[in-house]
Each structure stands twice: as structure tokens, then as C-alpha cells.
Amino acid sequence: GSLWGFAQPFIYMLTYVIVFQFILKTPSSGSEPYAVWFMPGMAMWLCLNDSILSASNSIRSYSYLVKKVVFPVDTIPFISIIASSFVSLFLLVIASIICVAFGFRPNILMAIYILIAAYAFIISFTRFTSAVSTLVPDFTNLLGILMQLFFWFTPVVWNLNQIATHHTITRIIKCMPFTYLVTGIRDCFMEGNIITAGHGIYTIIFWIITIIMFIWGNYIFKR
């Protein structure tokens, strides 16, 4: 039964590769095969999406723990994030195997940094959303819609070169934490460096947003 949790996202990723590489013939950002460019970014997006949605609804899902026993509420979102991590790491390993098969070897240190940054953002983001979802059940549905919008506005299946002439829109998208993390995991295999790209401005923006979200989310959570 639990194998479906791994098979479903893998088939989901494979379907996108077939549709966008062979049917729509979407180009990658450079000379690398589309599958090599797409798989790490999609694995990172699924990690973000699944962790955020599950952790945001976690307190309501485990409400019986809160109501019947003395249980630290703060740990409930972390439990959901850890549970989602098993599938996420599986998808990242599959993406790594595909990239290595094409001759693209990962930068291990940079990959560790991106994973730390990803989970720091997830914790900060869900600190707020888990509290709001507990008080306003309809917020979970709104969050699902917002994550779909973030998916299409984040360069997961398309690349930023396609809108290079729209400078303002490009800068806004680059400032999004989702874009930073998706681009960062790709750079681990393609000799890019999201940490210092653009003189590190996007790294600074990412951590400022993450820290502000954590402080604000922590305040809302305690309230």
C-alpha cells in the first residue's frame, strides 16, 4: 500500500517529461537534455508542495491528540514534514540517478545547502499556514489553489529564458523563494551557483523572506 506513495509522484514526473519534452518540445535553459533540467526541479517542487500542504492541515488531522492528551502542538507540523520527506528524498534520488546517467554529477555541498534552505522555508511557511488552517478550515482549500498558481508561476516546467525580455516580471519571479529553491537544486547538477548568482542578492532576499515569515508565523501560531 505505501508503495503507491512513491509510485504516484514518480509517474507524475515521468508524464511531465513525456508531455513537455516530446509533445510540446519545451526547451531546457541550456544544452542539457530536458529530463536532466526538469527532474531535479520537479522533485524539489513536489517536496515543497507535499510538505506545505500536509503540514498546513496537520493540526486539524491530528486533533484527537490535542483534545484528548497533553501533547506539544508545536511538534505536529514537524511530524507531517518528516513523513513527507521520505517520498521527497526518494524523488531527489531518482532525479540524481537520471542526471548522473546523462553525465551530470551533483555538487554535494551545494545540494546540502539547498535542502537545508528548503526545509527552513517549509518550516517558516507552515508555521503560519498550520495555525490559520486550524482556525479557518476553508484556508486549506485556498492554500491548495495558491500552490497550483505558484507551480505555474515558478519555472518548474518552463525556463526563465522564455520571458527574458520582460525584465520586471523576471526579477519578481527570481525573488520568489520557490524559484530560488527550484533553480538552486538544478544548479547542483549544471555547474550554476544560485548562492552567489546576481552577486548573492537573491540569496539575501530568500533568507530575509524566510526569517520574516518565521517570526510572523511564530507570532500567529502562539496566538
mmCIF file of the C-alpha atoms, coordinates in Angstrom:
data_MODEL
# 
_entry.id   MODEL 
# 
loop_
_atom_site.group_PDB 
_atom_site.id 
_atom_site.type_symbol 
_atom_site.label_atom_id 
_atom_site.label_alt_id 
_atom_site.label_comp_id 
_atom_site.label_asym_id 
_atom_site.label_entity_id 
_atom_site.label_seq_id 
_atom_site.pdbx_PDB_ins_code 
_atom_site.Cartn_x 
_atom_site.Cartn_y 
_atom_site.Cartn_z 
_atom_site.occupancy 
_atom_site.B_iso_or_equiv 
_atom_site.pdbx_formal_charge 
_atom_site.auth_seq_id 
_atom_site.auth_comp_id 
_atom_site.auth_asym_id 
_atom_site.auth_atom_id 
_atom_site.pdbx_PDB_model_num 
ATOM 1   C CA . GLY A 1 1   ? 0.000   0.000  0.000   1.00 0.00 ? 1   GLY A CA 1 
ATOM 2   C CA . SER A 1 2   ? 2.692   2.519  0.956   1.00 0.00 ? 2   SER A CA 1 
ATOM 3   C CA . LEU A 1 3   ? 4.464   1.929  -2.358  1.00 0.00 ? 3   LEU A CA 1 
ATOM 4   C CA . TRP A 1 4   ? 1.750   3.981  -4.073  1.00 0.00 ? 4   TRP A CA 1 
ATOM 5   C CA . GLY A 1 5   ? 3.025   6.994  -2.166  1.00 0.00 ? 5   GLY A CA 1 
ATOM 6   C CA . PHE A 1 6   ? 6.304   6.627  -4.068  1.00 0.00 ? 6   PHE A CA 1 
ATOM 7   C CA . ALA A 1 7   ? 4.924   5.408  -7.408  1.00 0.00 ? 7   ALA A CA 1 
ATOM 8   C CA . GLN A 1 8   ? 2.334   8.147  -7.897  1.00 0.00 ? 8   GLN A CA 1 
ATOM 9   C CA . PRO A 1 9   ? 4.696   11.192 -7.819  1.00 0.00 ? 9   PRO A CA 1 
ATOM 10  C CA . PHE A 1 10  ? 7.282   9.311  -9.899  1.00 0.00 ? 10  PHE A CA 1 
ATOM 11  C CA . ILE A 1 11  ? 4.719   8.589  -12.641 1.00 0.00 ? 11  ILE A CA 1 
ATOM 12  C CA . TYR A 1 12  ? 3.578   12.208 -12.316 1.00 0.00 ? 12  TYR A CA 1 
ATOM 13  C CA . MET A 1 13  ? 7.125   13.438 -13.022 1.00 0.00 ? 13  MET A CA 1 
ATOM 14  C CA . LEU A 1 14  ? 7.585   10.984 -15.887 1.00 0.00 ? 14  LEU A CA 1 
ATOM 15  C CA . THR A 1 15  ? 4.345   12.148 -17.509 1.00 0.00 ? 15  THR A CA 1 
ATOM 16  C CA . TYR A 1 16  ? 5.517   15.766 -17.461 1.00 0.00 ? 16  TYR A CA 1 
ATOM 17  C CA . VAL A 1 17  ? 8.797   14.775 -19.115 1.00 0.00 ? 17  VAL A CA 1 
ATOM 18  C CA . ILE A 1 18  ? 6.970   12.963 -21.929 1.00 0.00 ? 18  ILE A CA 1 
ATOM 19  C CA . VAL A 1 19  ? 4.461   15.779 -22.493 1.00 0.00 ? 19  VAL A CA 1 
ATOM 20  C CA . PHE A 1 20  ? 6.827   18.747 -22.331 1.00 0.00 ? 20  PHE A CA 1 
ATOM 21  C CA . GLN A 1 21  ? 9.905   17.173 -23.968 1.00 0.00 ? 21  GLN A CA 1 
ATOM 22  C CA . PHE A 1 22  ? 8.385   15.067 -26.733 1.00 0.00 ? 22  PHE A CA 1 
ATOM 23  C CA . ILE A 1 23  ? 4.941   16.574 -27.378 1.00 0.00 ? 23  ILE A CA 1 
ATOM 24  C CA . LEU A 1 24  ? 5.255   20.291 -26.584 1.00 0.00 ? 24  LEU A CA 1 
ATOM 25  C CA . LYS A 1 25  ? 9.038   20.224 -27.199 1.00 0.00 ? 25  LYS A CA 1 
ATOM 26  C CA . THR A 1 26  ? 9.738   22.695 -24.408 1.00 0.00 ? 26  THR A CA 1 
ATOM 27  C CA . PRO A 1 27  ? 13.444  23.632 -24.341 1.00 0.00 ? 27  PRO A CA 1 
ATOM 28  C CA . SER A 1 28  ? 15.654  23.473 -21.269 1.00 0.00 ? 28  SER A CA 1 
ATOM 29  C CA . SER A 1 29  ? 17.644  26.503 -20.141 1.00 0.00 ? 29  SER A CA 1 
ATOM 30  C CA . GLY A 1 30  ? 20.788  25.378 -21.992 1.00 0.00 ? 30  GLY A CA 1 
ATOM 31  C CA . SER A 1 31  ? 22.277  22.481 -23.928 1.00 0.00 ? 31  SER A CA 1 
ATOM 32  C CA . GLU A 1 32  ? 21.405  19.837 -21.349 1.00 0.00 ? 32  GLU A CA 1 
ATOM 33  C CA . PRO A 1 33  ? 18.567  17.348 -22.017 1.00 0.00 ? 33  PRO A CA 1 
ATOM 34  C CA . TYR A 1 34  ? 15.149  18.483 -20.833 1.00 0.00 ? 34  TYR A CA 1 
ATOM 35  C CA . ALA A 1 35  ? 14.854  15.496 -18.472 1.00 0.00 ? 35  ALA A CA 1 
ATOM 36  C CA . VAL A 1 36  ? 18.105  16.495 -16.710 1.00 0.00 ? 36  VAL A CA 1 
ATOM 37  C CA . TRP A 1 37  ? 16.897  20.085 -16.380 1.00 0.00 ? 37  TRP A CA 1 
ATOM 38  C CA . PHE A 1 38  ? 13.354  19.154 -15.354 1.00 0.00 ? 38  PHE A CA 1 
ATOM 39  C CA . MET A 1 39  ? 13.645  16.225 -12.935 1.00 0.00 ? 39  MET A CA 1 
ATOM 40  C CA . PRO A 1 40  ? 15.598  17.913 -10.083 1.00 0.00 ? 40  PRO A CA 1 
ATOM 41  C CA . GLY A 1 41  ? 13.374  20.994 -10.229 1.00 0.00 ? 41  GLY A CA 1 
ATOM 42  C CA . MET A 1 42  ? 10.184  18.935 -10.237 1.00 0.00 ? 42  MET A CA 1 
ATOM 43  C CA . ALA A 1 43  ? 11.444  16.777 -7.366  1.00 0.00 ? 43  ALA A CA 1 
ATOM 44  C CA . MET A 1 44  ? 12.098  19.925 -5.341  1.00 0.00 ? 44  MET A CA 1 
ATOM 45  C CA . TRP A 1 45  ? 8.661   21.342 -6.180  1.00 0.00 ? 45  TRP A CA 1 
ATOM 46  C CA . LEU A 1 46  ? 6.905   18.140 -5.102  1.00 0.00 ? 46  LEU A CA 1 
ATOM 47  C CA . CYS A 1 47  ? 8.909   18.241 -1.880  1.00 0.00 ? 47  CYS A CA 1 
ATOM 48  C CA . LEU A 1 48  ? 7.769   21.812 -1.208  1.00 0.00 ? 48  LEU A CA 1 
ATOM 49  C CA . ASN A 1 49  ? 4.171   21.258 -2.291  1.00 0.00 ? 49  ASN A CA 1 
ATOM 50  C CA . ASP A 1 50  ? 3.553   18.000 -0.406  1.00 0.00 ? 50  ASP A CA 1 
ATOM 51  C CA . SER A 1 51  ? 5.290   19.166 2.772   1.00 0.00 ? 51  SER A CA 1 
ATOM 52  C CA . ILE A 1 52  ? 3.463   22.504 2.852   1.00 0.00 ? 52  ILE A CA 1 
ATOM 53  C CA . LEU A 1 53  ? 0.010   21.047 2.197   1.00 0.00 ? 53  LEU A CA 1 
ATOM 54  C CA . SER A 1 54  ? 0.360   18.158 4.655   1.00 0.00 ? 54  SER A CA 1 
ATOM 55  C CA . ALA A 1 55  ? 1.913   20.254 7.439   1.00 0.00 ? 55  ALA A CA 1 
ATOM 56  C CA . SER A 1 56  ? -0.640  23.043 6.994   1.00 0.00 ? 56  SER A CA 1 
ATOM 57  C CA . ASN A 1 57  ? -3.506  20.647 7.660   1.00 0.00 ? 57  ASN A CA 1 
ATOM 58  C CA . SER A 1 58  ? -1.643  18.567 10.247  1.00 0.00 ? 58  SER A CA 1 
ATOM 59  C CA . ILE A 1 59  ? -3.050  20.045 13.456  1.00 0.00 ? 59  ILE A CA 1 
ATOM 60  C CA . ARG A 1 60  ? -6.620  19.513 12.286  1.00 0.00 ? 60  ARG A CA 1 
ATOM 61  C CA . SER A 1 61  ? -5.730  15.989 11.091  1.00 0.00 ? 61  SER A CA 1 
ATOM 62  C CA . TYR A 1 62  ? -4.211  15.111 14.489  1.00 0.00 ? 62  TYR A CA 1 
ATOM 63  C CA . SER A 1 63  ? -6.820  16.995 16.514  1.00 0.00 ? 63  SER A CA 1 
ATOM 64  C CA . TYR A 1 64  ? -7.505  13.896 18.634  1.00 0.00 ? 64  TYR A CA 1 
ATOM 65  C CA . LEU A 1 65  ? -4.006  14.218 20.091  1.00 0.00 ? 65  LEU A CA 1 
ATOM 66  C CA . VAL A 1 66  ? -4.620  17.815 21.090  1.00 0.00 ? 66  VAL A CA 1 
ATOM 67  C CA . LYS A 1 67  ? -8.086  17.222 22.543  1.00 0.00 ? 67  LYS A CA 1 
ATOM 68  C CA . LYS A 1 68  ? -7.569  14.002 24.476  1.00 0.00 ? 68  LYS A CA 1 
ATOM 69  C CA . VAL A 1 69  ? -3.988  14.100 25.776  1.00 0.00 ? 69  VAL A CA 1 
ATOM 70  C CA . VAL A 1 70  ? -1.374  16.661 26.756  1.00 0.00 ? 70  VAL A CA 1 
ATOM 71  C CA . PHE A 1 71  ? 0.567   16.876 23.517  1.00 0.00 ? 71  PHE A CA 1 
ATOM 72  C CA . PRO A 1 72  ? 3.008   19.598 22.315  1.00 0.00 ? 72  PRO A CA 1 
ATOM 73  C CA . VAL A 1 73  ? 1.108   21.188 19.423  1.00 0.00 ? 73  VAL A CA 1 
ATOM 74  C CA . ASP A 1 74  ? 4.312   22.701 18.027  1.00 0.00 ? 74  ASP A CA 1 
ATOM 75  C CA . THR A 1 75  ? 5.621   19.288 17.023  1.00 0.00 ? 75  THR A CA 1 
ATOM 76  C CA . ILE A 1 76  ? 2.614   18.221 14.924  1.00 0.00 ? 76  ILE A CA 1 
ATOM 77  C CA . PRO A 1 77  ? 3.575   20.124 11.724  1.00 0.00 ? 77  PRO A CA 1 
ATOM 78  C CA . PHE A 1 78  ? 7.119   18.750 12.063  1.00 0.00 ? 78  PHE A CA 1 
ATOM 79  C CA . ILE A 1 79  ? 5.753   15.200 12.125  1.00 0.00 ? 79  ILE A CA 1 
ATOM 80  C CA . SER A 1 80  ? 3.969   15.791 8.798   1.00 0.00 ? 80  SER A CA 1 
ATOM 81  C CA . ILE A 1 81  ? 7.080   17.380 7.275   1.00 0.00 ? 81  ILE A CA 1 
ATOM 82  C CA . ILE A 1 82  ? 9.220   14.404 8.308   1.00 0.00 ? 82  ILE A CA 1 
ATOM 83  C CA . ALA A 1 83  ? 6.637   11.966 6.919   1.00 0.00 ? 83  ALA A CA 1 
ATOM 84  C CA . SER A 1 84  ? 6.624   13.804 3.561   1.00 0.00 ? 84  SER A CA 1 
ATOM 85  C CA . SER A 1 85  ? 10.423  13.807 3.476   1.00 0.00 ? 85  SER A CA 1 
ATOM 86  C CA . PHE A 1 86  ? 10.678  10.091 2.685   1.00 0.00 ? 86  PHE A CA 1 
ATOM 87  C CA . VAL A 1 87  ? 8.910   10.474 -0.666  1.00 0.00 ? 87  VAL A CA 1 
ATOM 88  C CA . SER A 1 88  ? 10.738  13.739 -1.361  1.00 0.00 ? 88  SER A CA 1 
ATOM 89  C CA . LEU A 1 89  ? 14.154  12.202 -0.808  1.00 0.00 ? 89  LEU A CA 1 
ATOM 90  C CA . PHE A 1 90  ? 13.172  9.234  -2.985  1.00 0.00 ? 90  PHE A CA 1 
ATOM 91  C CA . LEU A 1 91  ? 12.287  11.582 -5.863  1.00 0.00 ? 91  LEU A CA 1 
ATOM 92  C CA . LEU A 1 92  ? 15.526  13.531 -5.422  1.00 0.00 ? 92  LEU A CA 1 
ATOM 93  C CA . VAL A 1 93  ? 17.496  10.281 -5.545  1.00 0.00 ? 93  VAL A CA 1 
ATOM 94  C CA . ILE A 1 94  ? 15.688  9.255  -8.756  1.00 0.00 ? 94  ILE A CA 1 
ATOM 95  C CA . ALA A 1 95  ? 16.408  12.681 -10.271 1.00 0.00 ? 95  ALA A CA 1 
ATOM 96  C CA . SER A 1 96  ? 20.067  12.368 -9.264  1.00 0.00 ? 96  SER A CA 1 
ATOM 97  C CA . ILE A 1 97  ? 20.348  8.922  -10.858 1.00 0.00 ? 97  ILE A CA 1 
ATOM 98  C CA . ILE A 1 98  ? 18.903  10.251 -14.133 1.00 0.00 ? 98  ILE A CA 1 
ATOM 99  C CA . CYS A 1 99  ? 21.272  13.246 -14.117 1.00 0.00 ? 99  CYS A CA 1 
ATOM 100 C CA . VAL A 1 100 ? 24.300  11.057 -13.392 1.00 0.00 ? 100 VAL A CA 1 
ATOM 101 C CA . ALA A 1 101 ? 23.234  8.684  -16.187 1.00 0.00 ? 101 ALA A CA 1 
ATOM 102 C CA . PHE A 1 102 ? 23.452  11.642 -18.595 1.00 0.00 ? 102 PHE A CA 1 
ATOM 103 C CA . GLY A 1 103 ? 26.861  12.614 -17.226 1.00 0.00 ? 103 GLY A CA 1 
ATOM 104 C CA . PHE A 1 104 ? 25.793  15.422 -14.853 1.00 0.00 ? 104 PHE A CA 1 
ATOM 105 C CA . ARG A 1 105 ? 27.264  14.889 -11.396 1.00 0.00 ? 105 ARG A CA 1 
ATOM 106 C CA . PRO A 1 106 ? 25.868  16.773 -8.385  1.00 0.00 ? 106 PRO A CA 1 
ATOM 107 C CA . ASN A 1 107 ? 27.658  19.314 -6.223  1.00 0.00 ? 107 ASN A CA 1 
ATOM 108 C CA . ILE A 1 108 ? 27.102  17.615 -2.863  1.00 0.00 ? 108 ILE A CA 1 
ATOM 109 C CA . LEU A 1 109 ? 27.846  20.630 -0.652  1.00 0.00 ? 109 LEU A CA 1 
ATOM 110 C CA . MET A 1 110 ? 25.512  22.849 -2.632  1.00 0.00 ? 110 MET A CA 1 
ATOM 111 C CA . ALA A 1 111 ? 22.796  20.179 -2.572  1.00 0.00 ? 111 ALA A CA 1 
ATOM 112 C CA . ILE A 1 112 ? 23.056  20.018 1.241   1.00 0.00 ? 112 ILE A CA 1 
ATOM 113 C CA . TYR A 1 113 ? 22.724  23.817 1.436   1.00 0.00 ? 113 TYR A CA 1 
ATOM 114 C CA . ILE A 1 114 ? 19.644  23.821 -0.819  1.00 0.00 ? 114 ILE A CA 1 
ATOM 115 C CA . LEU A 1 115 ? 17.963  21.076 1.216   1.00 0.00 ? 115 LEU A CA 1 
ATOM 116 C CA . ILE A 1 116 ? 18.630  22.988 4.445   1.00 0.00 ? 116 ILE A CA 1 
ATOM 117 C CA . ALA A 1 117 ? 17.245  26.162 2.823   1.00 0.00 ? 117 ALA A CA 1 
ATOM 118 C CA . ALA A 1 118 ? 14.188  24.266 1.558   1.00 0.00 ? 118 ALA A CA 1 
ATOM 119 C CA . TYR A 1 119 ? 13.259  22.870 4.961   1.00 0.00 ? 119 TYR A CA 1 
ATOM 120 C CA . ALA A 1 120 ? 13.940  26.207 6.655   1.00 0.00 ? 120 ALA A CA 1 
ATOM 121 C CA . PHE A 1 121 ? 11.450  27.784 4.255   1.00 0.00 ? 121 PHE A CA 1 
ATOM 122 C CA . ILE A 1 122 ? 8.908   24.976 4.679   1.00 0.00 ? 122 ILE A CA 1 
ATOM 123 C CA . ILE A 1 123 ? 9.037   25.298 8.480   1.00 0.00 ? 123 ILE A CA 1 
ATOM 124 C CA . SER A 1 124 ? 8.684   29.091 8.286   1.00 0.00 ? 124 SER A CA 1 
ATOM 125 C CA . PHE A 1 125 ? 5.830   28.932 5.774   1.00 0.00 ? 125 PHE A CA 1 
ATOM 126 C CA . THR A 1 126 ? 3.851   26.211 7.548   1.00 0.00 ? 126 THR A CA 1 
ATOM 127 C CA . ARG A 1 127 ? 4.291   27.881 10.917  1.00 0.00 ? 127 ARG A CA 1 
ATOM 128 C CA . PHE A 1 128 ? 1.748   30.412 9.692   1.00 0.00 ? 128 PHE A CA 1 
ATOM 129 C CA . THR A 1 129 ? -0.430  28.231 7.447   1.00 0.00 ? 129 THR A CA 1 
ATOM 130 C CA . SER A 1 130 ? -0.889  25.424 10.018  1.00 0.00 ? 130 SER A CA 1 
ATOM 131 C CA . ALA A 1 131 ? -2.192  27.909 12.585  1.00 0.00 ? 131 ALA A CA 1 
ATOM 132 C CA . VAL A 1 132 ? -4.586  29.593 10.153  1.00 0.00 ? 132 VAL A CA 1 
ATOM 133 C CA . SER A 1 133 ? -5.834  26.271 8.739   1.00 0.00 ? 133 SER A CA 1 
ATOM 134 C CA . THR A 1 134 ? -6.731  25.142 12.259  1.00 0.00 ? 134 THR A CA 1 
ATOM 135 C CA . LEU A 1 135 ? -8.891  28.202 12.868  1.00 0.00 ? 135 LEU A CA 1 
ATOM 136 C CA . VAL A 1 136 ? -10.252 28.619 9.320   1.00 0.00 ? 136 VAL A CA 1 
ATOM 137 C CA . PRO A 1 137 ? -10.837 25.203 7.663   1.00 0.00 ? 137 PRO A CA 1 
ATOM 138 C CA . ASP A 1 138 ? -11.530 26.781 4.248   1.00 0.00 ? 138 ASP A CA 1 
ATOM 139 C CA . PHE A 1 139 ? -7.986  28.176 4.215   1.00 0.00 ? 139 PHE A CA 1 
ATOM 140 C CA . THR A 1 140 ? -6.720  24.686 3.307   1.00 0.00 ? 140 THR A CA 1 
ATOM 141 C CA . ASN A 1 141 ? -8.690  24.802 0.048   1.00 0.00 ? 141 ASN A CA 1 
ATOM 142 C CA . LEU A 1 142 ? -7.408  28.313 -0.673  1.00 0.00 ? 142 LEU A CA 1 
ATOM 143 C CA . LEU A 1 143 ? -3.856  27.165 0.004   1.00 0.00 ? 143 LEU A CA 1 
ATOM 144 C CA . GLY A 1 144 ? -4.262  24.305 -2.488  1.00 0.00 ? 144 GLY A CA 1 
ATOM 145 C CA . ILE A 1 145 ? -5.306  26.814 -5.167  1.00 0.00 ? 145 ILE A CA 1 
ATOM 146 C CA . LEU A 1 146 ? -2.413  29.137 -4.293  1.00 0.00 ? 146 LEU A CA 1 
ATOM 147 C CA . MET A 1 147 ? 0.090   26.285 -4.571  1.00 0.00 ? 147 MET A CA 1 
ATOM 148 C CA . GLN A 1 148 ? -1.231  25.483 -8.052  1.00 0.00 ? 148 GLN A CA 1 
ATOM 149 C CA . LEU A 1 149 ? -0.715  29.126 -9.025  1.00 0.00 ? 149 LEU A CA 1 
ATOM 150 C CA . PHE A 1 150 ? 2.785   29.114 -7.540  1.00 0.00 ? 150 PHE A CA 1 
ATOM 151 C CA . PHE A 1 151 ? 3.554   25.986 -9.567  1.00 0.00 ? 151 PHE A CA 1 
ATOM 152 C CA . TRP A 1 152 ? 2.798   27.666 -12.893 1.00 0.00 ? 152 TRP A CA 1 
ATOM 153 C CA . PHE A 1 153 ? 4.457   30.950 -11.939 1.00 0.00 ? 153 PHE A CA 1 
ATOM 154 C CA . THR A 1 154 ? 7.596   29.113 -10.801 1.00 0.00 ? 154 THR A CA 1 
ATOM 155 C CA . PRO A 1 155 ? 9.921   27.949 -13.616 1.00 0.00 ? 155 PRO A CA 1 
ATOM 156 C CA . VAL A 1 156 ? 9.390   24.244 -12.985 1.00 0.00 ? 156 VAL A CA 1 
ATOM 157 C CA . VAL A 1 157 ? 8.232   23.096 -16.436 1.00 0.00 ? 157 VAL A CA 1 
ATOM 158 C CA . TRP A 1 158 ? 9.309   26.247 -18.312 1.00 0.00 ? 158 TRP A CA 1 
ATOM 159 C CA . ASN A 1 159 ? 12.537  28.221 -18.116 1.00 0.00 ? 159 ASN A CA 1 
ATOM 160 C CA . LEU A 1 160 ? 13.160  31.878 -17.357 1.00 0.00 ? 160 LEU A CA 1 
ATOM 161 C CA . ASN A 1 161 ? 14.839  32.461 -20.716 1.00 0.00 ? 161 ASN A CA 1 
ATOM 162 C CA . GLN A 1 162 ? 11.388  32.330 -22.295 1.00 0.00 ? 162 GLN A CA 1 
ATOM 163 C CA . ILE A 1 163 ? 10.429  35.608 -20.594 1.00 0.00 ? 163 ILE A CA 1 
ATOM 164 C CA . ALA A 1 164 ? 13.873  37.225 -20.631 1.00 0.00 ? 164 ALA A CA 1 
ATOM 165 C CA . THR A 1 165 ? 12.538  40.302 -22.446 1.00 0.00 ? 165 THR A CA 1 
ATOM 166 C CA . HIS A 1 166 ? 10.105  41.022 -19.585 1.00 0.00 ? 166 HIS A CA 1 
ATOM 167 C CA . HIS A 1 167 ? 12.698  42.262 -17.128 1.00 0.00 ? 167 HIS A CA 1 
ATOM 168 C CA . THR A 1 168 ? 10.385  43.346 -14.302 1.00 0.00 ? 168 THR A CA 1 
ATOM 169 C CA . ILE A 1 169 ? 8.398   40.098 -14.318 1.00 0.00 ? 169 ILE A CA 1 
ATOM 170 C CA . THR A 1 170 ? 11.625  38.080 -14.461 1.00 0.00 ? 170 THR A CA 1 
ATOM 171 C CA . ARG A 1 171 ? 13.043  39.876 -11.410 1.00 0.00 ? 171 ARG A CA 1 
ATOM 172 C CA . ILE A 1 172 ? 9.839   39.360 -9.439  1.00 0.00 ? 172 ILE A CA 1 
ATOM 173 C CA . ILE A 1 173 ? 9.803   35.626 -10.230 1.00 0.00 ? 173 ILE A CA 1 
ATOM 174 C CA . LYS A 1 174 ? 13.500  35.309 -9.311  1.00 0.00 ? 174 LYS A CA 1 
ATOM 175 C CA . CYS A 1 175 ? 12.739  36.860 -5.908  1.00 0.00 ? 175 CYS A CA 1 
ATOM 176 C CA . MET A 1 176 ? 10.187  34.142 -5.119  1.00 0.00 ? 176 MET A CA 1 
ATOM 177 C CA . PRO A 1 177 ? 11.518  31.561 -2.613  1.00 0.00 ? 177 PRO A CA 1 
ATOM 178 C CA . PHE A 1 178 ? 10.059  28.743 -4.747  1.00 0.00 ? 178 PHE A CA 1 
ATOM 179 C CA . THR A 1 179 ? 12.111  29.903 -7.749  1.00 0.00 ? 179 THR A CA 1 
ATOM 180 C CA . TYR A 1 180 ? 15.245  30.155 -5.616  1.00 0.00 ? 180 TYR A CA 1 
ATOM 181 C CA . LEU A 1 181 ? 14.939  26.578 -4.381  1.00 0.00 ? 181 LEU A CA 1 
ATOM 182 C CA . VAL A 1 182 ? 13.943  25.032 -7.725  1.00 0.00 ? 182 VAL A CA 1 
ATOM 183 C CA . THR A 1 183 ? 16.762  26.850 -9.523  1.00 0.00 ? 183 THR A CA 1 
ATOM 184 C CA . GLY A 1 184 ? 19.191  26.012 -6.737  1.00 0.00 ? 184 GLY A CA 1 
ATOM 185 C CA . ILE A 1 185 ? 18.655  22.248 -6.930  1.00 0.00 ? 185 ILE A CA 1 
ATOM 186 C CA . ARG A 1 186 ? 19.150  22.409 -10.713 1.00 0.00 ? 186 ARG A CA 1 
ATOM 187 C CA . ASP A 1 187 ? 22.381  24.345 -10.313 1.00 0.00 ? 187 ASP A CA 1 
ATOM 188 C CA . CYS A 1 188 ? 23.720  21.465 -8.211  1.00 0.00 ? 188 CYS A CA 1 
ATOM 189 C CA . PHE A 1 189 ? 23.874  19.412 -11.432 1.00 0.00 ? 189 PHE A CA 1 
ATOM 190 C CA . MET A 1 190 ? 24.556  22.124 -14.027 1.00 0.00 ? 190 MET A CA 1 
ATOM 191 C CA . GLU A 1 191 ? 27.534  23.962 -12.549 1.00 0.00 ? 191 GLU A CA 1 
ATOM 192 C CA . GLY A 1 192 ? 25.486  27.031 -11.690 1.00 0.00 ? 192 GLY A CA 1 
ATOM 193 C CA . ASN A 1 193 ? 25.636  28.762 -8.326  1.00 0.00 ? 193 ASN A CA 1 
ATOM 194 C CA . ILE A 1 194 ? 22.385  30.230 -7.045  1.00 0.00 ? 194 ILE A CA 1 
ATOM 195 C CA . ILE A 1 195 ? 24.130  31.252 -3.806  1.00 0.00 ? 195 ILE A CA 1 
ATOM 196 C CA . THR A 1 196 ? 26.285  33.921 -5.472  1.00 0.00 ? 196 THR A CA 1 
ATOM 197 C CA . ALA A 1 197 ? 24.280  34.439 -8.700  1.00 0.00 ? 197 ALA A CA 1 
ATOM 198 C CA . GLY A 1 198 ? 23.496  38.124 -9.224  1.00 0.00 ? 198 GLY A CA 1 
ATOM 199 C CA . HIS A 1 199 ? 26.102  38.951 -6.523  1.00 0.00 ? 199 HIS A CA 1 
ATOM 200 C CA . GLY A 1 200 ? 24.098  36.964 -3.990  1.00 0.00 ? 200 GLY A CA 1 
ATOM 201 C CA . ILE A 1 201 ? 21.118  39.331 -3.956  1.00 0.00 ? 201 ILE A CA 1 
ATOM 202 C CA . TYR A 1 202 ? 18.602  36.527 -4.426  1.00 0.00 ? 202 TYR A CA 1 
ATOM 203 C CA . THR A 1 203 ? 20.152  34.538 -1.571  1.00 0.00 ? 203 THR A CA 1 
ATOM 204 C CA . ILE A 1 204 ? 19.813  37.573 0.700   1.00 0.00 ? 204 ILE A CA 1 
ATOM 205 C CA . ILE A 1 205 ? 16.189  38.108 -0.400  1.00 0.00 ? 205 ILE A CA 1 
ATOM 206 C CA . PHE A 1 206 ? 15.372  34.429 0.174   1.00 0.00 ? 206 PHE A CA 1 
ATOM 207 C CA . TRP A 1 207 ? 16.672  34.379 3.740   1.00 0.00 ? 207 TRP A CA 1 
ATOM 208 C CA . ILE A 1 208 ? 15.069  37.733 4.589   1.00 0.00 ? 208 ILE A CA 1 
ATOM 209 C CA . ILE A 1 209 ? 11.687  36.412 3.418   1.00 0.00 ? 209 ILE A CA 1 
ATOM 210 C CA . THR A 1 210 ? 12.204  33.116 5.289   1.00 0.00 ? 210 THR A CA 1 
ATOM 211 C CA . ILE A 1 211 ? 13.185  34.806 8.557   1.00 0.00 ? 211 ILE A CA 1 
ATOM 212 C CA . ILE A 1 212 ? 10.332  37.330 8.390   1.00 0.00 ? 212 ILE A CA 1 
ATOM 213 C CA . MET A 1 213 ? 7.843   34.545 7.655   1.00 0.00 ? 213 MET A CA 1 
ATOM 214 C CA . PHE A 1 214 ? 9.124   32.507 10.599  1.00 0.00 ? 214 PHE A CA 1 
ATOM 215 C CA . ILE A 1 215 ? 8.888   35.434 13.045  1.00 0.00 ? 215 ILE A CA 1 
ATOM 216 C CA . TRP A 1 216 ? 5.432   36.398 11.815  1.00 0.00 ? 216 TRP A CA 1 
ATOM 217 C CA . GLY A 1 217 ? 4.235   32.778 11.611  1.00 0.00 ? 217 GLY A CA 1 
ATOM 218 C CA . ASN A 1 218 ? 5.560   32.031 15.090  1.00 0.00 ? 218 ASN A CA 1 
ATOM 219 C CA . TYR A 1 219 ? 3.634   35.012 16.464  1.00 0.00 ? 219 TYR A CA 1 
ATOM 220 C CA . ILE A 1 220 ? 0.413   33.861 14.770  1.00 0.00 ? 220 ILE A CA 1 
ATOM 221 C CA . PHE A 1 221 ? 0.974   30.258 15.896  1.00 0.00 ? 221 PHE A CA 1 
ATOM 222 C CA . LYS A 1 222 ? 1.393   31.242 19.547  1.00 0.00 ? 222 LYS A CA 1 
ATOM 223 C CA . ARG A 1 223 ? -1.659  33.494 19.389  1.00 0.00 ? 223 ARG A CA 1 
# 
